[in-house]
mmCIF file of C-alpha atoms in Angstrom:
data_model
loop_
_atom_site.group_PDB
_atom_site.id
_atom_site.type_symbol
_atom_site.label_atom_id
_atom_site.label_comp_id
_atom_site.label_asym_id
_atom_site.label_seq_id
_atom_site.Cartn_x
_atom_site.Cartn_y
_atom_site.Cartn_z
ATOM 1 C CA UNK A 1 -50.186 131.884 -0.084
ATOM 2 C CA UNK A 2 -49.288 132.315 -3.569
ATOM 3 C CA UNK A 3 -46.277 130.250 -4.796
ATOM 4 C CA UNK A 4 -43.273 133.130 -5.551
ATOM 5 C CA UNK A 5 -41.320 131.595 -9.082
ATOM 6 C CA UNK A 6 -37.532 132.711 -7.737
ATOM 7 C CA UNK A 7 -36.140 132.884 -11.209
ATOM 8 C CA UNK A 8 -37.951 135.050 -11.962
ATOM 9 C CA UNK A 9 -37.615 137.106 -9.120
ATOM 10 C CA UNK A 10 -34.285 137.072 -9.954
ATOM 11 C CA UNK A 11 -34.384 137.894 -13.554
ATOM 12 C CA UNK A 12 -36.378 140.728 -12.275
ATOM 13 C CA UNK A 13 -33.679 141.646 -9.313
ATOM 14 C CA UNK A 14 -30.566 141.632 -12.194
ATOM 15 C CA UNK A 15 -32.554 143.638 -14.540
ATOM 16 C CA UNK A 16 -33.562 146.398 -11.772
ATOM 17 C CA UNK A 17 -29.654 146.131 -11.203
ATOM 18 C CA UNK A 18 -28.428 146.099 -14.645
ATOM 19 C CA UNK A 19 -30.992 149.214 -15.418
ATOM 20 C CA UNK A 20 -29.969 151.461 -12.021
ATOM 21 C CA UNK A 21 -26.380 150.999 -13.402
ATOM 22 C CA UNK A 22 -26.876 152.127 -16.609
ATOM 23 C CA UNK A 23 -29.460 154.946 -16.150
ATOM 24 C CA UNK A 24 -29.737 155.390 -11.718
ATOM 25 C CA UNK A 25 -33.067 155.427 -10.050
ATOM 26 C CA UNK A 26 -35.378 157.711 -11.120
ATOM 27 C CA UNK A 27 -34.828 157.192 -15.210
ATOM 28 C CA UNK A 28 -35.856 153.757 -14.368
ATOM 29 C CA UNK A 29 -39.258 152.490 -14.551
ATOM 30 C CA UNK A 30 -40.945 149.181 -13.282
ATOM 31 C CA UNK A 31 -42.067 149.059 -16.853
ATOM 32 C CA UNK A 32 -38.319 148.719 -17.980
ATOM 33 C CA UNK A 33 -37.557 146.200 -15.580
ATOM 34 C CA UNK A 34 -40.240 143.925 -17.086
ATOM 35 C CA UNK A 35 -38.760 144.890 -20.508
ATOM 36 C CA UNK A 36 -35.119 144.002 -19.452
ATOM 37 C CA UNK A 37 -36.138 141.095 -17.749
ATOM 38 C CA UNK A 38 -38.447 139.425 -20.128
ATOM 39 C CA UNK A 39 -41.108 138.628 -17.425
ATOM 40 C CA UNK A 40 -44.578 139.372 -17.008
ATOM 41 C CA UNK A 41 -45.848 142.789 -16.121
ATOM 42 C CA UNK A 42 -48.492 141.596 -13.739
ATOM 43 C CA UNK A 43 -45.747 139.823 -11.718
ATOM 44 C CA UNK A 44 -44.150 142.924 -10.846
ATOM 45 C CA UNK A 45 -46.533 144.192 -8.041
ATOM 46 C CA UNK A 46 -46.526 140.053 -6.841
ATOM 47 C CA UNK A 47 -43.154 140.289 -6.465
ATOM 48 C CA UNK A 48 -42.338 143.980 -4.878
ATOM 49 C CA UNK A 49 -45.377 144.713 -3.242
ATOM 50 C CA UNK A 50 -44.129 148.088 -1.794
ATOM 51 C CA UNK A 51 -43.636 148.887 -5.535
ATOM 52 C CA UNK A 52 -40.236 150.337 -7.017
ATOM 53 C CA UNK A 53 -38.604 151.223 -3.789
ATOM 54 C CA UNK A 54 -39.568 148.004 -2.686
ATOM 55 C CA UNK A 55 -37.971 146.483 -5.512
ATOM 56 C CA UNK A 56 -35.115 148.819 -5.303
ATOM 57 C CA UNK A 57 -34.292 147.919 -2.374
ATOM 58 C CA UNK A 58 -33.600 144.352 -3.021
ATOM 59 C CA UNK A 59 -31.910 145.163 -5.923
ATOM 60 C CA UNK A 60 -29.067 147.155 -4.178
ATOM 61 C CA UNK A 61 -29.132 144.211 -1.616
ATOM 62 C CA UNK A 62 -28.766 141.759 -4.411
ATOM 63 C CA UNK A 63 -26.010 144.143 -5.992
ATOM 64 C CA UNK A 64 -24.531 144.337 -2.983
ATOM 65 C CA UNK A 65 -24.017 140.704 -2.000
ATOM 66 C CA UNK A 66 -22.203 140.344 -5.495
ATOM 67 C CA UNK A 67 -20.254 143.557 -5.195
ATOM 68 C CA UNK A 68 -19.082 141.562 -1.420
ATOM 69 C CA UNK A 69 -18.370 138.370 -3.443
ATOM 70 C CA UNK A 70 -15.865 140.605 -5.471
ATOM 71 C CA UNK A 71 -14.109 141.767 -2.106
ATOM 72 C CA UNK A 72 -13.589 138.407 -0.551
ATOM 73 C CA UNK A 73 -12.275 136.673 -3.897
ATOM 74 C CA UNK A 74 -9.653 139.613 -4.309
ATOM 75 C CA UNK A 75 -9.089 139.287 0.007
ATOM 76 C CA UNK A 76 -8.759 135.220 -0.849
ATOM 77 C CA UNK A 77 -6.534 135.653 -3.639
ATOM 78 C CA UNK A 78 -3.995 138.729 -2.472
ATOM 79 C CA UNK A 79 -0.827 137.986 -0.873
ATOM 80 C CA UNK A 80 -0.790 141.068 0.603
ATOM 81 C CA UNK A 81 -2.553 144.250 1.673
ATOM 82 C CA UNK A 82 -1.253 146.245 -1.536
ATOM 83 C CA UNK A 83 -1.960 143.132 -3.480
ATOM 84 C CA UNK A 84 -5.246 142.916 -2.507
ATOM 85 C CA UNK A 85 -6.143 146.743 -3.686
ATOM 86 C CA UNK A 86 -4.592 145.724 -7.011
ATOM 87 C CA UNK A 87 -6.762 142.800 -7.494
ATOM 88 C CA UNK A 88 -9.964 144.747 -6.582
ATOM 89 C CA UNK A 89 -8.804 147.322 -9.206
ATOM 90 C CA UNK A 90 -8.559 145.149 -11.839
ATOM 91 C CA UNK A 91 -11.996 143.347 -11.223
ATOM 92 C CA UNK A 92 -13.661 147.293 -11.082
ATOM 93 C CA UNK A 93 -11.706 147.950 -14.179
ATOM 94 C CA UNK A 94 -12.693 144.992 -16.334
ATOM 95 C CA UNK A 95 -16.596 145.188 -14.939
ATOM 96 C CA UNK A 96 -16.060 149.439 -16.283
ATOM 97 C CA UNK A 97 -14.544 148.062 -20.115
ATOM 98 C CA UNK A 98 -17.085 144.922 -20.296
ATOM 99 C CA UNK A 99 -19.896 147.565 -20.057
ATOM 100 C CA UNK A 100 -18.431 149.797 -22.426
ATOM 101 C CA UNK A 101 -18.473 152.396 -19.349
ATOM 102 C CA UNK A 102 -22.347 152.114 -19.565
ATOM 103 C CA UNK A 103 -22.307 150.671 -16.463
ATOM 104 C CA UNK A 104 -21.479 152.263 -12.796
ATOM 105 C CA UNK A 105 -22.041 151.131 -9.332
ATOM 106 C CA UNK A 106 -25.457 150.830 -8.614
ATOM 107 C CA UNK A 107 -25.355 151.590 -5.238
ATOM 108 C CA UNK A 108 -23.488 154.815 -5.893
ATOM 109 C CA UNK A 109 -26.248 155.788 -8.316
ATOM 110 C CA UNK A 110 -28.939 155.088 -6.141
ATOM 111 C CA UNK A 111 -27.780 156.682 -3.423
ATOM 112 C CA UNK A 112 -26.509 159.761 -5.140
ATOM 113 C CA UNK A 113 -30.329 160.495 -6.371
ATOM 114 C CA UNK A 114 -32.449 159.249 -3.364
ATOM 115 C CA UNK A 115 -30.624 159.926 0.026
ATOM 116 C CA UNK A 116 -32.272 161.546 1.955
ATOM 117 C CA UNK A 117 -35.175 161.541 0.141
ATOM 118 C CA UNK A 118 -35.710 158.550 0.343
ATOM 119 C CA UNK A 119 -35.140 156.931 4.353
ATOM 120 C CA UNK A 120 -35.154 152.999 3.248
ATOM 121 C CA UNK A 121 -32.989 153.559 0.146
ATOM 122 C CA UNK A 122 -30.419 155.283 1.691
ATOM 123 C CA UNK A 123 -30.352 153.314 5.078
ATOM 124 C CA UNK A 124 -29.859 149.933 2.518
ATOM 125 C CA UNK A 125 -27.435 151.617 0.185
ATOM 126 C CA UNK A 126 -25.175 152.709 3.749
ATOM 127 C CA UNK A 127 -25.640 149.489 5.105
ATOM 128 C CA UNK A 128 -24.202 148.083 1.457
ATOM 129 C CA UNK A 129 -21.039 150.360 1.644
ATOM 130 C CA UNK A 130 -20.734 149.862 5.548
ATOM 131 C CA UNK A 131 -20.085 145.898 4.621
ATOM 132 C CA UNK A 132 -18.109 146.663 1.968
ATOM 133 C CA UNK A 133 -15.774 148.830 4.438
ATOM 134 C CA UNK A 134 -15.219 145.924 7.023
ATOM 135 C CA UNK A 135 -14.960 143.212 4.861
ATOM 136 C CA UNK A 136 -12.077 145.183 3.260
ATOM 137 C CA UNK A 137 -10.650 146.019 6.931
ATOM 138 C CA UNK A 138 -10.857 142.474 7.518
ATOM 139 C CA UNK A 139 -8.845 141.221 4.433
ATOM 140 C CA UNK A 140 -6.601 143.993 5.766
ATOM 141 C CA UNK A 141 -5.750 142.343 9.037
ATOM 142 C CA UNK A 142 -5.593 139.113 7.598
ATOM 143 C CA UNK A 143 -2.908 140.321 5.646
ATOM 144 C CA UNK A 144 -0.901 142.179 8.756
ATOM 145 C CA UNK A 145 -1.886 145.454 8.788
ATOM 146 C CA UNK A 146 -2.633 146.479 12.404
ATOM 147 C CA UNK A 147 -5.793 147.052 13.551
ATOM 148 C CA UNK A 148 -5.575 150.590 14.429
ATOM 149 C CA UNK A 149 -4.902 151.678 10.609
ATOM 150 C CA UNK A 150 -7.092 148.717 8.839
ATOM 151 C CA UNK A 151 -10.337 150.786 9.593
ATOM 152 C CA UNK A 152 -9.125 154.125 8.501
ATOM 153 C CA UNK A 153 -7.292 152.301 5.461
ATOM 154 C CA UNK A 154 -10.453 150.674 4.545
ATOM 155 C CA UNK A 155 -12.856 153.645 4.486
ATOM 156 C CA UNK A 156 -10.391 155.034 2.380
ATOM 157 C CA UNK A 157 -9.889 152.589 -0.344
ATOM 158 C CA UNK A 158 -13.476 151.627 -0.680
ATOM 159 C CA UNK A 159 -14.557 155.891 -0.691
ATOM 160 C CA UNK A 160 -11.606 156.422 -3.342
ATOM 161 C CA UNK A 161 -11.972 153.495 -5.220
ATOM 162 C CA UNK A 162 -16.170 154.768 -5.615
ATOM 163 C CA UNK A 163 -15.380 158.084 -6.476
ATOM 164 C CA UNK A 164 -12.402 156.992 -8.966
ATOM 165 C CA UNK A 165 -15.401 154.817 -10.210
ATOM 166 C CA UNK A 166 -17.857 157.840 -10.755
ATOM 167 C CA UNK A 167 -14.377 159.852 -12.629
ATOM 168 C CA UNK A 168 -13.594 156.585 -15.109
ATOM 169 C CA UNK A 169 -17.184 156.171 -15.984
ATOM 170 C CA UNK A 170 -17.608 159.836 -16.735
ATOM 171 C CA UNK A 171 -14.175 159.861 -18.770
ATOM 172 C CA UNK A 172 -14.977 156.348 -20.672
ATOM 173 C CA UNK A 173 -11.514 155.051 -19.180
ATOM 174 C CA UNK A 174 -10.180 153.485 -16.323
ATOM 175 C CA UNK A 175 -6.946 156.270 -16.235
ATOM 176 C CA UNK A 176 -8.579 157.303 -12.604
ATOM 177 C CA UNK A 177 -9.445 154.022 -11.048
ATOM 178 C CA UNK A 178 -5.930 153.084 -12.328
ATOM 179 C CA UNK A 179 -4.387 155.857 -10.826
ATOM 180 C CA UNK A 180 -6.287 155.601 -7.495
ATOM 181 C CA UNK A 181 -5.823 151.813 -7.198
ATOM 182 C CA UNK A 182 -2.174 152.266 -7.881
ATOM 183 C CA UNK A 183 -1.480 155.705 -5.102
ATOM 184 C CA UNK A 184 -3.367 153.115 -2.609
ATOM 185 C CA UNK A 185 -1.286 149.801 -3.725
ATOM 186 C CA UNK A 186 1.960 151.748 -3.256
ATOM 187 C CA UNK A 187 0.929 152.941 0.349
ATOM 188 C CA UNK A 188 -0.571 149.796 1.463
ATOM 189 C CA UNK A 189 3.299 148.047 0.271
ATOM 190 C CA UNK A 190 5.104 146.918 3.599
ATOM 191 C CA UNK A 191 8.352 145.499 2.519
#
């Protein structure tokens, strides 16, 4: 079997990331992932066997897992449910200005061009915002909100806080995920 070099799988997996955040799905090529990544070309097909989808597919998996990170340091770090929004706002906000607004979600991009055209895509980019939903209504029980509004409560933070992402990328400011962050901080406040 041959050996599989994980960095530069990896470098491979960030690039395909990087690249469906900037410019989505279908105005990437495997031939700009090797260019973003710096690796070989003939690696590509070594690596992601069922070709782009293939590598895709890991690469929303790989965003995902990061954009999860993000959720449980704002859950660890929150004092409360409203504080927790807030925090998750501002980490959104600064990833929007570091890019310059070049940068969106790139499971929101990929899903937007290739459901339902594409079955594996979309059942991995679901399955991404599905985690994202109840590890937020999780942090939102741990900080006291019952259980019969923390699943409601998270579907709706995560599905504003995506399309306020989609608005402040399109605008080239955060005035939207501010505003949406801020309408779901001050109904989230239990004092």
């Amino acid at each position: 079997m041959p050996r599989v070099d994980t960095h530069q799988k990896r470098a491979m997996l960030e690039a395909a990331v990087r690249l469906f955040r900037r410019h989505g799905y279908e105005r990437t090529s495997m031939l700009d992932v090797v260019r973003e990544s710096g690796g070989p070309r003939g690696s590509l097909y070594h690596y992601f066997p069922g070709g782009k989808v293939d590598l895709a597919r890991q690469a929303i998996e790989l965003a995902n897992a990061a954009v999860r990170d993000w959720i449980q340091a704002a859950g660890v770090a929150s004092t409360s449910p409203a504080d927790f929004v807030r925090r998750l706002g501002k980490a959104y906000a600064g990833a929007l200005r570091g890019s310059d607004f070049s940068e969106g979600c790139p499971i929101a991009t990929v899903a937007l061009e290739t459901a339902p055209g594409i079955p594996e895509l979309g059942d991995t980019c679901a399955a991404g915002f599905d985690s994202w939903i109840q590890i937020t209504r999780e942090i939102l029980q741990r900080h006291g909100l019952p259980e019969s509004n923390a699943a409601s409560t998270a579907l709706h933070a995560v599905s504003a806080i995506e399309g306020a992402l989609i608005l402040s990328r399109a605008r080239g400011n955060t005035e939207p995920l501010d505003r949406v962050v801020s309408l779901l901080a001050d109904g989230l406040v239990t004092d």
